[in-house]
PDB file of C-alpha atoms in Angstrom:
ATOM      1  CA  UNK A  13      83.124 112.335  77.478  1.00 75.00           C
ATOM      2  CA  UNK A  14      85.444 114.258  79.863  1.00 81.00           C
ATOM      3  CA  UNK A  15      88.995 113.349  79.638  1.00 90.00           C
ATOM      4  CA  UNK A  16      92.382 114.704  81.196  1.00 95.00           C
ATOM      5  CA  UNK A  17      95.627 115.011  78.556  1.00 96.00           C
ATOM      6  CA  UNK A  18      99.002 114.206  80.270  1.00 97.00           C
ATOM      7  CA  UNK A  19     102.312 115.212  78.490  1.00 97.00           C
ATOM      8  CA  UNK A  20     105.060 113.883  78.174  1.00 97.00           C
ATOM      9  CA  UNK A  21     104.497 110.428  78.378  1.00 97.00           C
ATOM     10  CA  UNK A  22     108.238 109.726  78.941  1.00 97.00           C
ATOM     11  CA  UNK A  23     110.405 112.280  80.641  1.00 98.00           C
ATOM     12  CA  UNK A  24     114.673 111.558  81.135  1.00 98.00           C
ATOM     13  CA  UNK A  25     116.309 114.051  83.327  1.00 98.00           C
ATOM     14  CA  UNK A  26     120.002 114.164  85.347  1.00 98.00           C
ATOM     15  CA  UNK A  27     119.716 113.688  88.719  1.00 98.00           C
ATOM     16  CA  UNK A  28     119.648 117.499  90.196  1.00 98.00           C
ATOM     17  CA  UNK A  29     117.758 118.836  87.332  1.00 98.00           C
ATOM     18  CA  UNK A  30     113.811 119.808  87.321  1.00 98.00           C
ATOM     19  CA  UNK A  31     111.193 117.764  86.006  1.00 98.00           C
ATOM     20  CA  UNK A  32     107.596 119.488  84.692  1.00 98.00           C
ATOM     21  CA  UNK A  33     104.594 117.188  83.986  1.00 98.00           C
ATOM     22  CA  UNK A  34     101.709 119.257  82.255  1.00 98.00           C
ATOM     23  CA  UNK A  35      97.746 118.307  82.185  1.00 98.00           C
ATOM     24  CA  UNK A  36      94.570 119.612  80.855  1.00 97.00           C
ATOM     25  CA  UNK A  37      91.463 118.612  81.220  1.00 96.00           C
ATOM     26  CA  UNK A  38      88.153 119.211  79.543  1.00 93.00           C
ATOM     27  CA  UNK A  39      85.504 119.506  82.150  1.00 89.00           C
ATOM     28  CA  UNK A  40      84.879 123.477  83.372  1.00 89.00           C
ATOM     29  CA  UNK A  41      83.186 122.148  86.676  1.00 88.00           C
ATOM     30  CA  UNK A  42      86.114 120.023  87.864  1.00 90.00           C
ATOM     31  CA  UNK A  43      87.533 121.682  90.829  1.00 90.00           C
ATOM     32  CA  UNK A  44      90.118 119.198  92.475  1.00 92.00           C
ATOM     33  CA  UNK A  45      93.131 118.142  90.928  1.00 95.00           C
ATOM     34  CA  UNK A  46      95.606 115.300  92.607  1.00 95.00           C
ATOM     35  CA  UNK A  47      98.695 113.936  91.654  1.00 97.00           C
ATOM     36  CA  UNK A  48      99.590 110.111  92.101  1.00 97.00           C
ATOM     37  CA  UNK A  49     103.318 108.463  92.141  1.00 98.00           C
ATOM     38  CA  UNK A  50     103.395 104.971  91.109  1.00 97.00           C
ATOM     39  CA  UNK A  51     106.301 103.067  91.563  1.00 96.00           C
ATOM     40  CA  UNK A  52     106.713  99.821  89.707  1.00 93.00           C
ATOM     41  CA  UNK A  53     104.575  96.865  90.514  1.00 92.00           C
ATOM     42  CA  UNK A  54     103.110  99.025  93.327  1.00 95.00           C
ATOM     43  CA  UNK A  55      99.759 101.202  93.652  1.00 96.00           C
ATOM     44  CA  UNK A  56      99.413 104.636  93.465  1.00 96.00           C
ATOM     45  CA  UNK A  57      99.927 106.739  96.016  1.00 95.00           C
ATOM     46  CA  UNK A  58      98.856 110.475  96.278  1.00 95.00           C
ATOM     47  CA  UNK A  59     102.119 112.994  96.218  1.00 97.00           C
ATOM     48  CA  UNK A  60      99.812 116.270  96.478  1.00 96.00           C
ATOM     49  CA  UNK A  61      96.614 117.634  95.116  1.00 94.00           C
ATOM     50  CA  UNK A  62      95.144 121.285  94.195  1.00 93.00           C
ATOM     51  CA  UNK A  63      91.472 122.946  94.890  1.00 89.00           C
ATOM     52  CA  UNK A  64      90.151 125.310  92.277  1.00 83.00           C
ATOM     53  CA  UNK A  65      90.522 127.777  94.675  1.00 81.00           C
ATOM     54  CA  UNK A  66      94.527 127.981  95.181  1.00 81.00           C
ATOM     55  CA  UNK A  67      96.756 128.868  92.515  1.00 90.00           C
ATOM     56  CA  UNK A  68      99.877 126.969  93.649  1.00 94.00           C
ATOM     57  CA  UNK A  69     100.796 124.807  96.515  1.00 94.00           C
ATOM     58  CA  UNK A  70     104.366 123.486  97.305  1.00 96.00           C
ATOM     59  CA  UNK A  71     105.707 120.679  99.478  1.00 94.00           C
ATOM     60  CA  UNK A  72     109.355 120.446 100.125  1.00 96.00           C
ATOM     61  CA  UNK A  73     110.326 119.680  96.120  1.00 97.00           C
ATOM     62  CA  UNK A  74     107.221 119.255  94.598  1.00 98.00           C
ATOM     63  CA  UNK A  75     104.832 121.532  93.348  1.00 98.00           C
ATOM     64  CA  UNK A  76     101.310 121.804  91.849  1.00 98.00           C
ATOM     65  CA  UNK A  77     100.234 125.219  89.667  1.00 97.00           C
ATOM     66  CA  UNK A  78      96.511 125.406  88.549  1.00 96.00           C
ATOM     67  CA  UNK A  79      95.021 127.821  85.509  1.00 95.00           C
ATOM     68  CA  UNK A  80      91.362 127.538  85.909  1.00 92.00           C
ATOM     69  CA  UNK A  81      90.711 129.302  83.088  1.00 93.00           C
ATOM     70  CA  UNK A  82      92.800 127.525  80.310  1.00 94.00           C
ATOM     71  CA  UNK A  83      92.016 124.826  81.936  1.00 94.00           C
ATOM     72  CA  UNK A  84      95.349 123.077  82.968  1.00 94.00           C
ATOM     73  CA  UNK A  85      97.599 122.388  85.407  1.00 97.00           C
ATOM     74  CA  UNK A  86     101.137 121.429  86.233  1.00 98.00           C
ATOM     75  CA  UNK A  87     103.827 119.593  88.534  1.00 98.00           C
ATOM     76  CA  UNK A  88     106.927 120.719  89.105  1.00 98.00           C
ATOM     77  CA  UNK A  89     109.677 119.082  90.853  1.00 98.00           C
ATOM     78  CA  UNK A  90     112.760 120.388  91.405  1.00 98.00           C
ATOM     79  CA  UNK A  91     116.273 118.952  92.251  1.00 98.00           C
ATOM     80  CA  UNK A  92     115.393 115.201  91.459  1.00 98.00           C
ATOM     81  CA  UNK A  93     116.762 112.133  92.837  1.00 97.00           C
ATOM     82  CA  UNK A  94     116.788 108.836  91.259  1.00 96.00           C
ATOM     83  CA  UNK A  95     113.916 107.715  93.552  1.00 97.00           C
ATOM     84  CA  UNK A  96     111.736 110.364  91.842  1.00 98.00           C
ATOM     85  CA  UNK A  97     111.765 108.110  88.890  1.00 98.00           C
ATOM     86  CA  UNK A  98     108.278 106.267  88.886  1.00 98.00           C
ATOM     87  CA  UNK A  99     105.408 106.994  86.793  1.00 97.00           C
ATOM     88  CA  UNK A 100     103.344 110.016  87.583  1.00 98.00           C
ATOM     89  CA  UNK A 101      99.524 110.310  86.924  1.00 97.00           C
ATOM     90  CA  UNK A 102      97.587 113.579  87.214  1.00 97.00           C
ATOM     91  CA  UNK A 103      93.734 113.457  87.988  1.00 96.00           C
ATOM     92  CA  UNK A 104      90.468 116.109  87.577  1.00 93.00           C
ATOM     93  CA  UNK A 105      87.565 115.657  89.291  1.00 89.00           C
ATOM     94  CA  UNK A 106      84.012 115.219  87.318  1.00 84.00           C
ATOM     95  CA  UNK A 107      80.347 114.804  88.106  1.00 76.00           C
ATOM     96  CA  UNK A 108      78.586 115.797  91.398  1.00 74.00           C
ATOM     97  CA  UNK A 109      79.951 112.443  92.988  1.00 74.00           C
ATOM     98  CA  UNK A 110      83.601 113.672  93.048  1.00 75.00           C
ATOM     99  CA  UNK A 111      84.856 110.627  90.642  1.00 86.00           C
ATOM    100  CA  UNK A 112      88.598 111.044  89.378  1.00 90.00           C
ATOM    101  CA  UNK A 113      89.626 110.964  85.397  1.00 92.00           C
ATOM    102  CA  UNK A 114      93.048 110.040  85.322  1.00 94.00           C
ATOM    103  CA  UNK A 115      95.606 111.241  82.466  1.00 96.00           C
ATOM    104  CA  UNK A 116      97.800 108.564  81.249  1.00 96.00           C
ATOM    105  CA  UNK A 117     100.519 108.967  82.867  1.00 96.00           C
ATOM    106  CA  UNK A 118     104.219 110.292  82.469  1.00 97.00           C
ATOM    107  CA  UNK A 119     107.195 107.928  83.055  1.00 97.00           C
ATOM    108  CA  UNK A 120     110.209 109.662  84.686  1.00 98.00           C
ATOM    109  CA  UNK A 121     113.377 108.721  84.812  1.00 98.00           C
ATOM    110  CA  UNK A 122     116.064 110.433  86.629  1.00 98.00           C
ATOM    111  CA  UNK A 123     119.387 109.665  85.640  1.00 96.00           C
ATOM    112  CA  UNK A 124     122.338 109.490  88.328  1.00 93.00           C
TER     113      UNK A 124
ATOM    114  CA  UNK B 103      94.714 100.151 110.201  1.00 68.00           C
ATOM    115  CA  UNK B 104      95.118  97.826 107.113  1.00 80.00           C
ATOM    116  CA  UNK B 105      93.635 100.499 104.770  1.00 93.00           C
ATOM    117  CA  UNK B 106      92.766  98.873 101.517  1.00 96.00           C
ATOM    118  CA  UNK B 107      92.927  95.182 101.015  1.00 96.00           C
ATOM    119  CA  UNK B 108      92.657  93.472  97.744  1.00 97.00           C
ATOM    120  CA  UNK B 109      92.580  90.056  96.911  1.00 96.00           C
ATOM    121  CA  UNK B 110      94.093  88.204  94.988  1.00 97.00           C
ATOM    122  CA  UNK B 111      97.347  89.092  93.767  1.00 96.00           C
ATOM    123  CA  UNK B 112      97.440  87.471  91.327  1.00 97.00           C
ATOM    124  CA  UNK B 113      94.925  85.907  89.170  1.00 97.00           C
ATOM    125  CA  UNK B 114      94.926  83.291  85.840  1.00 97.00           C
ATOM    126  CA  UNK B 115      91.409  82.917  84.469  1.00 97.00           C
ATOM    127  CA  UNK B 116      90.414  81.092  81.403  1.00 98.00           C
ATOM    128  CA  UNK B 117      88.276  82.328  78.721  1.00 98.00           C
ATOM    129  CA  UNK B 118      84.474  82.576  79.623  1.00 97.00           C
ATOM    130  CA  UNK B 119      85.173  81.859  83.367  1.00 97.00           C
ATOM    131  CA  UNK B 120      83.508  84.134  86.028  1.00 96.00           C
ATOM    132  CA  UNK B 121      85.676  85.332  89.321  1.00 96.00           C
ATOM    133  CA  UNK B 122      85.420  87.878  91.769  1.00 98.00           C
ATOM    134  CA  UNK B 123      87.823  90.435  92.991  1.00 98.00           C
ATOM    135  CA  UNK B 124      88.107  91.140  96.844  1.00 98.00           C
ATOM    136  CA  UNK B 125      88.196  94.808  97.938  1.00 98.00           C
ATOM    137  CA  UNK B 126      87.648  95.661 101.846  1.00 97.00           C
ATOM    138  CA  UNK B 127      88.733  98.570 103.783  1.00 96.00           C
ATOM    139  CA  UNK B 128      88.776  99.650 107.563  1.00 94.00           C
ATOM    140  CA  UNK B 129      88.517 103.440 107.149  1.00 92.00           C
ATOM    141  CA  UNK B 130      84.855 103.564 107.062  1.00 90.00           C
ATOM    142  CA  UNK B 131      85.038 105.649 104.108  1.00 90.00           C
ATOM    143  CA  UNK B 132      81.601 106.064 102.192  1.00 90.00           C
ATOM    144  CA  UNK B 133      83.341 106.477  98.454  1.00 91.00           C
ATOM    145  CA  UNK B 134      84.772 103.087  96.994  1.00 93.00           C
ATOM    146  CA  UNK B 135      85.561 102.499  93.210  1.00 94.00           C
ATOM    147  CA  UNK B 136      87.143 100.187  90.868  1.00 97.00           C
ATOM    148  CA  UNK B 137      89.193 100.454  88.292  1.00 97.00           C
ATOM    149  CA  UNK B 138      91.920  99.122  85.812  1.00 97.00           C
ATOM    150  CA  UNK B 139      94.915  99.635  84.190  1.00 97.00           C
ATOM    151  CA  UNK B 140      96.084  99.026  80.977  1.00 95.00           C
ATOM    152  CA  UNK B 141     100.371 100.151  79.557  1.00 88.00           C
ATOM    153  CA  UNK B 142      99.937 103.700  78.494  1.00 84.00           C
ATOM    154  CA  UNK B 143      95.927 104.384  79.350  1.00 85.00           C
ATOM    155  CA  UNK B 144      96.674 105.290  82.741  1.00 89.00           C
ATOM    156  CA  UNK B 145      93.243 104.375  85.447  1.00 95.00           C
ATOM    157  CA  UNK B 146      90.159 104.027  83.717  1.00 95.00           C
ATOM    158  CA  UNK B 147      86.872 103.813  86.231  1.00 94.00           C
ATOM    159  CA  UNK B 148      84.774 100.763  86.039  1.00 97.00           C
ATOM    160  CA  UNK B 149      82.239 101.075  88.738  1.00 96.00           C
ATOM    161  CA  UNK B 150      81.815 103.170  91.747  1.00 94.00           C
ATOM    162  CA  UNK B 151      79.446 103.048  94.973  1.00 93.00           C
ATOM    163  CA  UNK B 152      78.530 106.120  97.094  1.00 90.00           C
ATOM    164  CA  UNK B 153      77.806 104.238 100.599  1.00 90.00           C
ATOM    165  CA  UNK B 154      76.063 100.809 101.105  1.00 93.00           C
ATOM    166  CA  UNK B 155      73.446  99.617  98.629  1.00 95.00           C
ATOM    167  CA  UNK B 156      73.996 102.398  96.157  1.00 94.00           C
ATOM    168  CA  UNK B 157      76.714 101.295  92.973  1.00 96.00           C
ATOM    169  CA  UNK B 158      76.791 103.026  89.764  1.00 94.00           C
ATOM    170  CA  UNK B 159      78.820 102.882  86.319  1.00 95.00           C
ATOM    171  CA  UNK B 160      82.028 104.610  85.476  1.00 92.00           C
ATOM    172  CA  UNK B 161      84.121 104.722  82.154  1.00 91.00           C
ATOM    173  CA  UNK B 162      84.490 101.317  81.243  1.00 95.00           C
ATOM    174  CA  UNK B 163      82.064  98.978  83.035  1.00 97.00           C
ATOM    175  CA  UNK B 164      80.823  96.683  80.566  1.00 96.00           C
ATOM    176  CA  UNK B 165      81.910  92.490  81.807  1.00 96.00           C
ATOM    177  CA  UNK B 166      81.746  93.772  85.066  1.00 98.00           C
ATOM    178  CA  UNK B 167      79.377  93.652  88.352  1.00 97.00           C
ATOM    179  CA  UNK B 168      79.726  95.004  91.641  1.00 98.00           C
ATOM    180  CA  UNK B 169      77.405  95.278  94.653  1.00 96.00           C
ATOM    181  CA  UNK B 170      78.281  97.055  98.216  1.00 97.00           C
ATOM    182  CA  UNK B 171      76.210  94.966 101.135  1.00 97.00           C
ATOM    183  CA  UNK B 172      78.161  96.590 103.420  1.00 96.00           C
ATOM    184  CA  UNK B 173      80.587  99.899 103.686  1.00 94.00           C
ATOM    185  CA  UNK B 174      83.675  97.661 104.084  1.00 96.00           C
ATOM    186  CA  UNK B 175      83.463  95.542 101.066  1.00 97.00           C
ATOM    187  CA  UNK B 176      83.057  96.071  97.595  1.00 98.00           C
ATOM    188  CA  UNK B 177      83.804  93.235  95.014  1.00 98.00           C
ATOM    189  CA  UNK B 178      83.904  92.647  91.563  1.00 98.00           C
ATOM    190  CA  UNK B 179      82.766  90.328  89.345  1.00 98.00           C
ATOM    191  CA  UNK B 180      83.639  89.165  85.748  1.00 97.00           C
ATOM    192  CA  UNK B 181      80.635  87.384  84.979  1.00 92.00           C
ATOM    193  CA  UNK B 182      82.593  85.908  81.854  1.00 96.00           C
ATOM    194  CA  UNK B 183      86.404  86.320  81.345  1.00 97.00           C
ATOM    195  CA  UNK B 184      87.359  87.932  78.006  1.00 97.00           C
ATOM    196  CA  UNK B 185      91.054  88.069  76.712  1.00 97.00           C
ATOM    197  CA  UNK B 186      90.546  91.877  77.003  1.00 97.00           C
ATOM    198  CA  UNK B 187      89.884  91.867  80.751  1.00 97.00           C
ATOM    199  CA  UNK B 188      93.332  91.034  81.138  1.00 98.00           C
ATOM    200  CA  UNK B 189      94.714  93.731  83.082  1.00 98.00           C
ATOM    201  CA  UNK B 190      95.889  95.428  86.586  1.00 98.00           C
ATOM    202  CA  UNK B 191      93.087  96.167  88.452  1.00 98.00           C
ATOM    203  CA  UNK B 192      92.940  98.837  91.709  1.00 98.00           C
ATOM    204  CA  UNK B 193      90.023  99.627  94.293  1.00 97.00           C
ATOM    205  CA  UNK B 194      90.455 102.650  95.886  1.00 95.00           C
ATOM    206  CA  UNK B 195      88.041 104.642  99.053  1.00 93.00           C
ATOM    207  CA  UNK B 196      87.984 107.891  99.646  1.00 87.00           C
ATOM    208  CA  UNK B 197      86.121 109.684 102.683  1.00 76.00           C
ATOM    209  CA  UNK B 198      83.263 110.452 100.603  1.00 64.00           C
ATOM    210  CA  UNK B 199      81.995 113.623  98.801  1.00 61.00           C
ATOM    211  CA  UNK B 200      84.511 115.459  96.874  1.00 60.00           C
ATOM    212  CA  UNK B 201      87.798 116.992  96.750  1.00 65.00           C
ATOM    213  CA  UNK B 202      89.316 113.801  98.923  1.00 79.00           C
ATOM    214  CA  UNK B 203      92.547 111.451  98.558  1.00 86.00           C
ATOM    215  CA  UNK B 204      91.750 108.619  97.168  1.00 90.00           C
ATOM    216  CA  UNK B 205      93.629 105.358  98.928  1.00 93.00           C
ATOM    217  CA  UNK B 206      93.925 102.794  96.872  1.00 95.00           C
ATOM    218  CA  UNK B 207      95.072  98.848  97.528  1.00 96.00           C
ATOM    219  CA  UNK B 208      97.535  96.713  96.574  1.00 96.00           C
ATOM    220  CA  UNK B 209      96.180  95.876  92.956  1.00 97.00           C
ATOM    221  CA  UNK B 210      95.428  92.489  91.286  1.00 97.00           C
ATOM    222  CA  UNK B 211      97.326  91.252  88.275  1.00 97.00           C
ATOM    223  CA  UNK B 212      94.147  89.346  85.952  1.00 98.00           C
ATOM    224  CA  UNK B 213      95.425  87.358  83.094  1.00 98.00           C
ATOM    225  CA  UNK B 214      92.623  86.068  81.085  1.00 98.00           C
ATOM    226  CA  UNK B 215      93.843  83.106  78.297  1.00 97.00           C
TER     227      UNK B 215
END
């Protein structure tokens, strides 16, 4: 089946410092790509999200690139802060209905 | 606007018992879906619906039923509690279609013994 691939699973950084989460995914027709902070014992919430058809998109710190054609795509957030740390799931869309495949997730920590 | 609400919390179930998870949401968003998760395997999709009266099977839906009478609701049910149904479990609605945020509520915390 379709499946999205999420490194690192752990990521420690200082405080200040940038932090890169990287995904692929497996399914050529997917063509939406979100990005979901979860905080501890809470749900997750949607930090930003990428169309097929944009290469890049930035908000403030955070930032979403997109390959198409090798398939993967990254976060990127620069100058951390300790209430960055959270775990951070990327997502693909698959099938005609729009459903989401999630990756498994990347625990930061940012380190004052 | 509440969003999405799940209940319960918080949930102890013993082997071979049934139960069924609340989901309801005030956006009047066609697109609602389950799903669970488990320490390092991320979401995992259980069921989804399209609109009312139309469900359908994600990744992982097998111990689990859901129907959608209605746009607002969406529950699901463990028709018999396994040990390995103990997990976190999330409904989420989205606008509908493709390419949308998915919102998704509070979570319930299933321990089956």
């Amino acid at each position: 089946g379709e499946n999205v691939e999420q490194h690192p699973s752990t990521l420690s950084v200082q405080e200040g410092d940038s932090a890169v989460i990287k995904c692929t995914y497996s399914d050529s027709a997917s063509n939406y790509f979100p990005w979901y902070k979860q905080e501890l014992g809470k749900r997750p919430q949607l930090i930003i999200d990428i169309r097929s058809n944009v290469g890049e998109k930035k908000d403030q710190r955070i930032a979403v690139t997109l390959n198409k054609t090798a398939k993967h795509f990254s976060l990127h957030i620069t100058e951390t802060q300790p209430e960055d740390s959270a775990v951070y799931f990327c997502a693909a869309s698959i099938g005609s209905q729009g459903n989401l495949i999630f990756g498994k997730g990347t625990k930061l920590s940012v380190k004052p | 606007n509440a969003g999405v609400t799940q209940t319960p919390k918080f949930q102890v179930l013993k082997t071979g018992q049934s139960m069924t998870l609340q989901c309801a949401q005030d956006m009047n968003h066609e697109y609602m879906s389950w799903y669970r998760q488990d320490p390092g395997m991320g979401l995992r999709l259980i069921h989804y619906s399209v609109g009312a009266g139309i469900t359908d099977q994600g990744e992982v839906p097998n111990g689990y039923n859901v129907s959608r009478s209605t746009t607002e609701d969406f529950p699901l049910r463990l028709l018999s509690a396994a040990p390995s149904q103990t997990s976190v479990y999330f409904c989420a609605s989205t606008k509908g279609g493709m390419n949308t945020e998915a919102f998704f509520g509070q979570g319930t915390r299933l321990t089956v013994v």
